[in-house]
C-alpha cells in the first residue's frame, strides 16, 4: 500500500509542478519523502519546485542530498547537475532583478 501511495503522491508532485503550483508541488514532494526519505528523484523534484518558488538555498540543500543518496542513477545525477546550474542562474537573475528594482529606492 505504501508503494501505491508513494507513486500517487510522486505523480501529484509532477502534476502540480507542471501546473506551476510550486508550493503544492513542494508539499506533495515532502509527503512522498516520508515514504522514501533518501530518494534522489523525489529530492530532485522538490528541489526544482523550491527553486521555482524562489527558495534557492533549500533547493541547493535538496540537490546536495539527492547527489549524496545511495541509489542515484546516472540519469538522475545528470539532472541534478543540470538543476544545480539552473538554480544558480535563477538565483542570480532574481538578485539582479531585485538590485534593479531597488537601485533608485534610496
XYZ file of N, CA and C in Angstrom:
318
model
N 0.813 -1.200 0.000
C 0.000 0.000 0.000
C 0.856 1.263 0.000
N 1.972 1.233 0.734
C 2.841 2.407 0.756
C 3.416 2.719 -0.619
N 3.705 1.681 -1.403
C 4.240 1.899 -2.752
C 3.210 2.607 -3.626
N 1.957 2.238 -3.475
C 0.889 2.890 -4.232
C 0.765 4.357 -3.815
N 0.779 4.609 -2.513
C 0.707 5.991 -2.020
C 1.896 6.801 -2.524
N 3.070 6.186 -2.486
C 4.274 6.871 -2.958
C 4.134 7.265 -4.422
N 3.671 6.340 -5.256
C 3.502 6.643 -6.680
C 2.472 7.744 -6.902
N 1.385 7.685 -6.171
C 0.335 8.701 -6.331
C 0.852 10.080 -5.920
N 1.476 10.157 -4.758
C 1.953 11.451 -4.269
C 3.091 11.978 -5.147
N 3.932 11.074 -5.627
C 5.011 11.482 -6.532
C 4.438 12.053 -7.829
N 3.413 11.408 -8.355
C 2.780 11.905 -9.582
C 2.049 13.221 -9.335
N 1.472 13.389 -8.148
C 0.850 14.672 -7.809
C 1.891 15.788 -7.778
N 3.091 15.448 -7.309
C 4.182 16.421 -7.316
C 4.445 16.908 -8.744
N 4.566 15.952 -9.658
C 4.814 16.315 -11.060
C 3.666 17.117 -11.656
N 2.440 16.722 -11.332
C 1.274 17.425 -11.875
C 1.245 18.872 -11.395
N 1.485 19.078 -10.118
C 1.482 20.443 -9.574
C 2.617 21.264 -10.172
N 3.782 20.658 -10.318
C 4.915 21.354 -10.925
C 4.567 21.762 -12.359
N 3.952 20.856 -13.086
C 3.562 21.139 -14.467
C 2.536 22.254 -14.573
N 1.738 22.435 -13.522
C 0.731 23.490 -13.495
C 1.259 24.777 -12.854
N 2.565 24.799 -12.558
C 3.242 25.941 -11.934
C 2.704 26.232 -10.536
N 2.193 25.201 -9.865
C 1.755 25.322 -8.475
C 2.891 24.782 -7.615
N 3.943 25.586 -7.478
C 5.181 25.121 -6.856
C 5.043 24.877 -5.350
N 4.213 25.653 -4.696
C 4.009 25.450 -3.257
C 3.389 24.086 -3.008
N 2.368 23.746 -3.775
C 1.720 22.442 -3.616
C 2.662 21.321 -4.046
N 3.466 21.559 -5.063
C 4.440 20.552 -5.504
C 5.435 20.255 -4.393
N 5.894 21.292 -3.692
C 6.810 21.095 -2.563
C 6.118 20.286 -1.468
N 4.865 20.611 -1.191
C 4.122 19.876 -0.153
C 3.992 18.393 -0.501
N 3.635 18.106 -1.748
C 3.499 16.706 -2.157
C 4.842 15.980 -2.159
N 5.882 16.654 -2.608
C 7.209 16.020 -2.610
C 7.649 15.707 -1.183
N 7.379 16.626 -0.273
C 7.726 16.404 1.133
C 6.943 15.216 1.682
N 5.679 15.120 1.319
C 4.849 13.986 1.744
C 5.402 12.677 1.166
N 5.803 12.685 -0.093
C 6.361 11.487 -0.722
C 7.676 11.082 -0.062
N 8.454 12.065 0.360
C 9.728 11.778 1.021
C 9.534 11.125 2.392
N 8.341 11.223 2.957
C 8.045 10.500 4.196
C 8.071 8.988 3.951
N 7.677 8.571 2.744
C 7.662 7.156 2.387
C 9.036 6.665 1.944
N 9.785 7.542 1.298
C 11.105 7.182 0.773
C 12.056 8.366 0.974
N 12.597 8.511 2.198
C 13.339 9.726 2.557
C 14.629 9.987 1.788
N 15.254 8.970 1.239
C 16.529 9.166 0.546
C 16.409 9.002 -0.968
N 15.244 9.270 -1.495
C 15.017 9.124 -2.928
C 15.611 10.313 -3.682
N 16.605 10.041 -4.500
C 17.242 11.107 -5.285
C 16.227 11.770 -6.217
N 15.352 10.973 -6.798
C 14.369 11.507 -7.739
C 13.383 12.447 -7.028
N 12.918 12.047 -5.861
C 11.977 12.894 -5.119
C 12.652 14.165 -4.603
N 13.879 14.034 -4.148
C 14.618 15.220 -3.704
C 14.837 16.186 -4.865
N 15.122 15.636 -6.037
C 15.295 16.472 -7.226
C 13.995 17.195 -7.565
N 12.880 16.479 -7.511
C 11.593 17.105 -7.821
C 11.275 18.227 -6.838
N 11.536 17.974 -5.554
C 11.275 19.026 -4.568
C 12.224 20.200 -4.783
N 13.483 19.918 -5.109
C 14.454 20.991 -5.355
C 14.011 21.871 -6.523
N 13.514 21.262 -7.568
C 13.037 22.051 -8.720
C 11.911 22.986 -8.307
N 10.955 22.452 -7.561
C 9.822 23.279 -7.134
C 10.279 24.382 -6.179
N 11.178 24.049 -5.266
C 11.706 25.064 -4.343
C 12.408 26.181 -5.108
N 13.200 25.801 -6.081
C 13.930 26.789 -6.871
C 12.967 27.694 -7.629
N 11.937 27.100 -8.201
C 10.982 27.889 -8.974
C 10.184 28.844 -8.094
N 10.007 28.501 -6.824
C 9.286 29.423 -5.943
C 10.219 30.402 -5.252
N 11.525 30.311 -5.555
C 12.475 31.293 -5.067
C 13.235 30.903 -3.819
N 13.113 29.680 -3.373
C 13.842 29.220 -2.181
C 15.107 28.493 -2.644
N 16.086 29.283 -3.076
C 17.281 28.739 -3.718
C 18.172 27.958 -2.766
N 18.298 28.404 -1.537
C 19.151 27.705 -0.566
C 18.577 26.327 -0.231
N 17.272 26.254 -0.013
C 16.644 24.960 0.277
C 16.738 24.039 -0.932
N 16.603 24.613 -2.123
C 16.731 23.814 -3.338
C 18.134 23.219 -3.437
N 19.144 24.028 -3.144
C 20.518 23.536 -3.208
C 20.760 22.454 -2.159
N 20.165 22.600 -0.985
C 20.301 21.575 0.060
C 19.691 20.251 -0.412
N 18.529 20.324 -1.057
C 17.912 19.097 -1.583
C 18.752 18.494 -2.706
N 19.334 19.341 -3.541
C 20.186 18.837 -4.621
C 21.422 18.146 -4.057
N 21.988 18.712 -3.005
C 23.139 18.082 -2.349
C 22.749 16.730 -1.766
N 21.580 16.681 -1.119
C 21.101 15.424 -0.539
C 20.809 14.396 -1.626
N 20.261 14.841 -2.741
C 19.964 13.930 -3.850
C 21.246 13.353 -4.433
N 22.252 14.197 -4.578
C 23.533 13.733 -5.126
C 24.206 12.743 -4.184
N 23.981 12.909 -2.884
C 24.603 12.032 -1.891
C 23.804 10.748 -1.644
N 22.620 10.665 -2.211
C 21.776 9.482 -1.995
C 22.472 8.229 -2.517
N 22.277 7.135 -1.794
C 22.934 5.871 -2.164
C 22.551 5.417 -3.559
N 21.261 5.396 -3.818
C 20.775 4.913 -5.110
C 20.413 6.107 -5.990
N 21.419 6.617 -6.655
C 21.231 7.761 -7.543
C 21.647 7.324 -8.952
N 20.678 6.968 -9.793
C 21.019 6.542 -11.159
C 21.766 7.633 -11.925
N 22.542 7.229 -12.901
C 23.331 8.180 -13.687
C 22.459 9.258 -14.331
N 21.294 8.860 -14.826
C 20.402 9.828 -15.470
C 19.949 10.891 -14.471
N 19.649 10.474 -13.252
C 19.223 11.418 -12.220
C 20.401 12.301 -11.809
N 21.593 11.722 -11.729
C 22.787 12.501 -11.379
C 23.019 13.614 -12.404
N 22.795 13.329 -13.676
C 22.947 14.353 -14.718
C 21.887 15.443 -14.554
N 20.660 15.026 -14.221
C 19.590 16.003 -13.999
C 19.897 16.875 -12.781
N 20.497 16.283 -11.769
C 20.853 17.032 -10.561
C 21.855 18.121 -10.908
N 22.859 17.778 -11.677
C 23.867 18.774 -12.063
C 23.259 19.868 -12.935
N 22.365 19.490 -13.830
C 21.699 20.496 -14.666
C 20.829 21.406 -13.808
N 20.159 20.829 -12.817
C 19.308 21.636 -11.936
C 20.134 22.543 -11.039
N 21.318 22.096 -10.629
C 22.214 22.972 -9.844
C 22.530 24.236 -10.643
N 22.885 24.047 -11.907
C 23.209 25.185 -12.770
C 21.983 26.080 -12.969
N 20.824 25.474 -13.187
C 19.600 26.251 -13.379
C 19.243 27.017 -12.112
N 19.406 26.379 -10.958
C 19.123 27.034 -9.678
C 20.030 28.252 -9.492
N 21.305 28.094 -9.812
C 22.238 29.219 -9.692
C 21.860 30.361 -10.637
N 21.447 30.006 -11.859
C 21.024 31.036 -12.820
C 19.790 31.782 -12.318
N 18.810 31.027 -11.805
C 17.596 31.657 -11.289
C 17.909 32.589 -10.123
N 18.781 32.127 -9.233
C 19.139 32.944 -8.076
C 19.848 34.225 -8.514
N 20.748 34.100 -9.468
C 21.475 35.264 -9.971
C 20.520 36.244 -10.657
N 19.589 35.719 -11.446
C 18.628 36.582 -12.135
C 17.707 37.282 -11.134
N 17.278 36.570 -10.099
C 16.409 37.175 -9.090
C 17.152 38.265 -8.326
N 18.413 38.027 -8.041
C 19.223 39.020 -7.331
C 19.415 40.270 -8.185
N 19.688 40.067 -9.461
C 19.857 41.208 -10.371
C 18.561 41.993 -10.505
N 17.443 41.284 -10.577
C 16.140 41.945 -10.685
C 15.850 42.762 -9.428
N 16.177 42.205 -8.280
C 15.964 42.911 -7.027
C 16.856 44.158 -6.935
N 18.123 44.020 -7.335
C 19.025 45.182 -7.329
C 18.508 46.268 -8.253
N 18.008 45.883 -9.409
C 17.485 46.843 -10.373
C 16.248 47.543 -9.809
N 15.393 46.788 -9.145
C 14.171 47.365 -8.597
C 14.465 48.374 -7.485
N 15.505 48.118 -6.706
C 15.811 48.980 -5.576
C 16.942 49.971 -5.842
N 17.414 50.029 -7.080
C 18.548 50.892 -7.413
C 18.282 52.346 -7.039
N 17.146 52.874 -7.381
C 16.854 54.284 -7.117
C 15.966 54.466 -5.892
N 15.822 53.435 -5.117
C 14.938 53.482 -3.957
C 15.506 54.360 -2.857
N 16.794 54.265 -2.624
C 17.395 55.027 -1.536
C 18.000 56.253 -2.076
